[in-house]
Coordinates of N, CA, C and O in Angstrom, one line a residue:
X1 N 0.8 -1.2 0.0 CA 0.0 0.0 0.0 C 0.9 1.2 0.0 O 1.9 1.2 0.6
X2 N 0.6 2.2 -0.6 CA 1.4 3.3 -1.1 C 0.9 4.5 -0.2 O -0.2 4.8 -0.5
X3 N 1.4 5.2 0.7 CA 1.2 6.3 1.6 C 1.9 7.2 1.4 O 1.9 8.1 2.3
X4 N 2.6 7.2 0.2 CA 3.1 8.8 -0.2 C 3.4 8.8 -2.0 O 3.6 7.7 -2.4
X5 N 3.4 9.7 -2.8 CA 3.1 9.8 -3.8 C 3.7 11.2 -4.1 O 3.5 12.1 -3.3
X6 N 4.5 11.5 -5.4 CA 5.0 12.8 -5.8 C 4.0 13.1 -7.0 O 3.6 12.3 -7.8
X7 N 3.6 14.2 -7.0 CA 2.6 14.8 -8.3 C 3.5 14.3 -8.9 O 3.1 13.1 -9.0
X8 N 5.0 14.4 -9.8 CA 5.5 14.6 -10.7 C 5.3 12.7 -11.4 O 5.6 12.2 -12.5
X9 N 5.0 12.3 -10.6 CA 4.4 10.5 -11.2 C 3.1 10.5 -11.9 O 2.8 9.6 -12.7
X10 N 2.3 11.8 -11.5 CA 1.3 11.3 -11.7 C 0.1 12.2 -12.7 O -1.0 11.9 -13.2
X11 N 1.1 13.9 -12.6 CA 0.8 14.5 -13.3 C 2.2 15.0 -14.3 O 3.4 15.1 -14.0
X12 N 1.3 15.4 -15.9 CA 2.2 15.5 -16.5 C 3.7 16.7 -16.7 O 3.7 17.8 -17.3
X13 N 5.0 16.1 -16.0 CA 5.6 16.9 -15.7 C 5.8 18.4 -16.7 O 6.1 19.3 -15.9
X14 N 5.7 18.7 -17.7 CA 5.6 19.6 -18.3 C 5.0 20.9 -17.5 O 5.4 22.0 -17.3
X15 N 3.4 20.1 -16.8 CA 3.1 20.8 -16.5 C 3.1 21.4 -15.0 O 2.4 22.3 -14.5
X16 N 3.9 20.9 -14.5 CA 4.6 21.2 -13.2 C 5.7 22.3 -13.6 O 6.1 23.1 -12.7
X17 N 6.2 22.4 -14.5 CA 7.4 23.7 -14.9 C 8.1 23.6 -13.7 O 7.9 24.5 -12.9
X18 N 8.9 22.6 -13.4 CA 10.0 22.5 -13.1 C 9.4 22.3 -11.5 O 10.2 21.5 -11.0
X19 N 8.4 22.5 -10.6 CA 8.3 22.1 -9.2 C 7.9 21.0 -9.3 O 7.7 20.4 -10.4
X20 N 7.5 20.2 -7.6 CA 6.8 19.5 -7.5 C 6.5 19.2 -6.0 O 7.3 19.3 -5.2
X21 N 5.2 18.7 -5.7 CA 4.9 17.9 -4.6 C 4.8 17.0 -3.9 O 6.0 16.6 -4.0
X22 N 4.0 15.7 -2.7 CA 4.4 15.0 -1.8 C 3.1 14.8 -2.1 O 2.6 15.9 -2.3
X23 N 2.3 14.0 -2.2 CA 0.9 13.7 -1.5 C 1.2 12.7 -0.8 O 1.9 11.8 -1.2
X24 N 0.8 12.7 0.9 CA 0.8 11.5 1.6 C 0.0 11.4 2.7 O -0.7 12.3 3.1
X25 N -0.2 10.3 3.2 CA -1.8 9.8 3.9 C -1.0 9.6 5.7 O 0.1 9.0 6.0
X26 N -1.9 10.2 6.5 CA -1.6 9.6 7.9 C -3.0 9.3 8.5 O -4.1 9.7 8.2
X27 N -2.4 8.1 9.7 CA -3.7 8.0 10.0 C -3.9 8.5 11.3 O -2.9 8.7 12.0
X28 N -5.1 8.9 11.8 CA -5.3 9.7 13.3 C -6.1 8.7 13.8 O -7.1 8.8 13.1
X29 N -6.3 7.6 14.6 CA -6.9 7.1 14.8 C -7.3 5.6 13.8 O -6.6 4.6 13.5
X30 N -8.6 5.9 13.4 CA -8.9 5.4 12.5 C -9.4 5.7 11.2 O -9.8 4.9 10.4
X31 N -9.3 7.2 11.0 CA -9.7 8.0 10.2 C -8.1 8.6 9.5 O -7.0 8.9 10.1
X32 N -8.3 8.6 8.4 CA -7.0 8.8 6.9 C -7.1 10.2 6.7 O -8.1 10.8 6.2
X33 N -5.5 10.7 7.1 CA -5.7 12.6 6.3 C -4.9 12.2 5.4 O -4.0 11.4 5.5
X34 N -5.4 13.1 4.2 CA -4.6 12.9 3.0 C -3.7 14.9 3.1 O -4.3 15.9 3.2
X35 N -2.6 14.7 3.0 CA -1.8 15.7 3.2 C -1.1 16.0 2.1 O -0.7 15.0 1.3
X36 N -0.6 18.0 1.8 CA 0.2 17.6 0.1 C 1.3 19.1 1.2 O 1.1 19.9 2.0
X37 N 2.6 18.4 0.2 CA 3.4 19.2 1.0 C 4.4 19.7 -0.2 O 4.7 18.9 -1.0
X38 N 4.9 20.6 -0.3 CA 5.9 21.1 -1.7 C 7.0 20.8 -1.6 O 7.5 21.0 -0.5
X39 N 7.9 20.3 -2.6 CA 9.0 19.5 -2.9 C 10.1 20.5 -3.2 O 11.2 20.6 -2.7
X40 N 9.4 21.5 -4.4 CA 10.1 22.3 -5.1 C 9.1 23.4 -5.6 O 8.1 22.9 -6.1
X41 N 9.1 25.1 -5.7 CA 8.7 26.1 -6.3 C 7.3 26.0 -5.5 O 7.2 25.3 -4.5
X42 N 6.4 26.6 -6.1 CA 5.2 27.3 -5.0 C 4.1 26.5 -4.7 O 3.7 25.8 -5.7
X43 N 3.6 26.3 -3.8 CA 2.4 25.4 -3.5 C 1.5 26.5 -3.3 O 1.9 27.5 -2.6
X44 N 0.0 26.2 -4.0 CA -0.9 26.8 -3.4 C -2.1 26.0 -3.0 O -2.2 25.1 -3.9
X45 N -2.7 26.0 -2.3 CA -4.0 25.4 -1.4 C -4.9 26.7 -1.7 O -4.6 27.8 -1.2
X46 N -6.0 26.4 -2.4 CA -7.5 27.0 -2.2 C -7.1 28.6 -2.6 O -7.9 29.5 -2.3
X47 N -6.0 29.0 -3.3 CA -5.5 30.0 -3.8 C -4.6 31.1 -2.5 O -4.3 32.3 -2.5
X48 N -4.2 29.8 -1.5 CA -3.4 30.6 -0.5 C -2.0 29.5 -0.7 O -1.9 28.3 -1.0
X49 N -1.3 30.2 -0.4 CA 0.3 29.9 -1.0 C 0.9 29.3 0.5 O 1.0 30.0 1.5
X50 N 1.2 27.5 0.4 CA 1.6 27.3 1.8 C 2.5 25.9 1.7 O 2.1 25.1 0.8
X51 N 3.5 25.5 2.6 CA 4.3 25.3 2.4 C 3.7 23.2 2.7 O 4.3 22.1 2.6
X52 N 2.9 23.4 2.9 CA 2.0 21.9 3.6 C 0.2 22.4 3.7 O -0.3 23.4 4.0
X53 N -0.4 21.2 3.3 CA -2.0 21.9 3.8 C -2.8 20.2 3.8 O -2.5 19.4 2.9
X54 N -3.6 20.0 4.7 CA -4.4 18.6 4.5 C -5.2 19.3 3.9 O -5.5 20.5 3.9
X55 N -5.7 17.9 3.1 CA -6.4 18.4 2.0 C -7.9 17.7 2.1 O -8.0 16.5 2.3
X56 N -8.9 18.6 1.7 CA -10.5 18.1 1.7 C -10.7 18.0 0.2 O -10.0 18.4 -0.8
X57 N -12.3 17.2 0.6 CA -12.8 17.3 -0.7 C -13.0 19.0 -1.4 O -13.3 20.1 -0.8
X58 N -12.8 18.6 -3.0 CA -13.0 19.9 -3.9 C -11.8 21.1 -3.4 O -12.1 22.3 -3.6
X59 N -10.8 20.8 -3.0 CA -9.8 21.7 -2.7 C -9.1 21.3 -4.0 O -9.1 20.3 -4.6
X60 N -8.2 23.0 -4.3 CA -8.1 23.5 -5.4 C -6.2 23.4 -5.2 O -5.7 24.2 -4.5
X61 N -5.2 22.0 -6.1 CA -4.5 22.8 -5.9 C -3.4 23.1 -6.9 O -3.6 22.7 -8.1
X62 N -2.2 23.8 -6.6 CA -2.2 25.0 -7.9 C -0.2 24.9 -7.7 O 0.4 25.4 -6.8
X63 N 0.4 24.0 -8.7 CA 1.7 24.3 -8.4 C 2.1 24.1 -9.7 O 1.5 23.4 -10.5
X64 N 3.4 24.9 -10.2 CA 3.7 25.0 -11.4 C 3.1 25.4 -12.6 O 3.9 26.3 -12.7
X65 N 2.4 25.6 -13.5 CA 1.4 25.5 -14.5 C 0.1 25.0 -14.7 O -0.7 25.3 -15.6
X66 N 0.0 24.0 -13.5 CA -1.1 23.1 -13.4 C -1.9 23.6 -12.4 O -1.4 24.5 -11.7
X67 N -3.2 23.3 -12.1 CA -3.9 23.3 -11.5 C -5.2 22.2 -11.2 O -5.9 22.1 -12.2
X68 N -5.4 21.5 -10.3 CA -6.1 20.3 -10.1 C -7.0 20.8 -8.9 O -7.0 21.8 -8.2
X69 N -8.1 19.5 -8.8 CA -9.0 19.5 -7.9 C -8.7 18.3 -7.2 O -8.6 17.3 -7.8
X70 N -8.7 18.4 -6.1 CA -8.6 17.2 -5.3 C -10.0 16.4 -4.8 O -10.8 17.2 -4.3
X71 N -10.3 15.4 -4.7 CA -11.7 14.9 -4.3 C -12.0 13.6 -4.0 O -12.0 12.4 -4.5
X72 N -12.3 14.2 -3.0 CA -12.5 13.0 -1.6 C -14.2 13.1 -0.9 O -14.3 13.5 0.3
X73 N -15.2 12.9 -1.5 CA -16.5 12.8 -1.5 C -16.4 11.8 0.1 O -16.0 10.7 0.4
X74 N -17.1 13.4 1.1 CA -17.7 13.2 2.0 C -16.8 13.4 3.2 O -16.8 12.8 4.3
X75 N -16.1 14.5 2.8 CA -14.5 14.7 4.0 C -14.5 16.2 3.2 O -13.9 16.4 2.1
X76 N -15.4 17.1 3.9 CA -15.7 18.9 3.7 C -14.4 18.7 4.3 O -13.8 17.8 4.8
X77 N -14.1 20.5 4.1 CA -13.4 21.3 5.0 C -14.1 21.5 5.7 O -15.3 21.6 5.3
X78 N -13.7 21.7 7.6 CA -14.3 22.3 8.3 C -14.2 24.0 8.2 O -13.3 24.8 7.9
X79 N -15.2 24.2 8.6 CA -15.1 25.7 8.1 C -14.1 26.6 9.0 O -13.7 27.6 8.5
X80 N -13.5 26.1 10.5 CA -12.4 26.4 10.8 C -11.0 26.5 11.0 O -10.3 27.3 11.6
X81 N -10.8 25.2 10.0 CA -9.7 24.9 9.7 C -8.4 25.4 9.2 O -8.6 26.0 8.1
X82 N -7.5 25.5 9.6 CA -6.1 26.1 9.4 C -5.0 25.6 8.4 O -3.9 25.1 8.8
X83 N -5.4 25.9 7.1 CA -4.6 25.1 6.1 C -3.0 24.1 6.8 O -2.8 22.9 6.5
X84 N -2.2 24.8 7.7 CA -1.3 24.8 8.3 C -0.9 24.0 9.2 O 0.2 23.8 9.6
X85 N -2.3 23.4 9.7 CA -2.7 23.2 11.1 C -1.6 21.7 11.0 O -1.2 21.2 10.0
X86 N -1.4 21.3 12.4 CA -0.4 20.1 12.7 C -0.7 18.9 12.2 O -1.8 18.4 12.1
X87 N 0.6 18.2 11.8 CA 0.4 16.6 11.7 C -0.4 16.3 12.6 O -0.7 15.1 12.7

């Protein structure tokens, strides 16, 4: 089973222009956060620029030339949440 993952596997590097990211899964319990963390050049989360962010369903995210949707049906953002917030 695979618990971490670089965009650049998975999306077409071209369109990454030279960055890339980390996608990786921990578990809290019994419940799986899916987390994306930047490798190289700018990460953005939900059109805010950050260096790590767990990630919800329909979150937007944006590194190098690309831009993707992430989607995880039935795991919202809580509306308090702190892109930032701790492992």
């Amino acid at each position: 089973q695979v618990s971490e993952i670089a965009l650049s596997a998975i999306l077409p590097i071209e369109a990454l222009a030279g960055c890339d990211a980390r996608l990786f899964v921990r578990r809290n319990g019994n419940r799986k956060k899916v987390w994306i963390a930047a490798q190289s050049g700018s990460l953005r989360v939900n059109e805010v620029e950050t260096p790590m962010s767990e990630l919800y369903d329909a979150d937007t995210i944006e590194i190098g030339d690309a831009k993707v949707r992430f989607n995880r049906v039935g795991d919202d953002r809580p509306p308090d949440s702190n892109q930032e917030s701790e492992l």
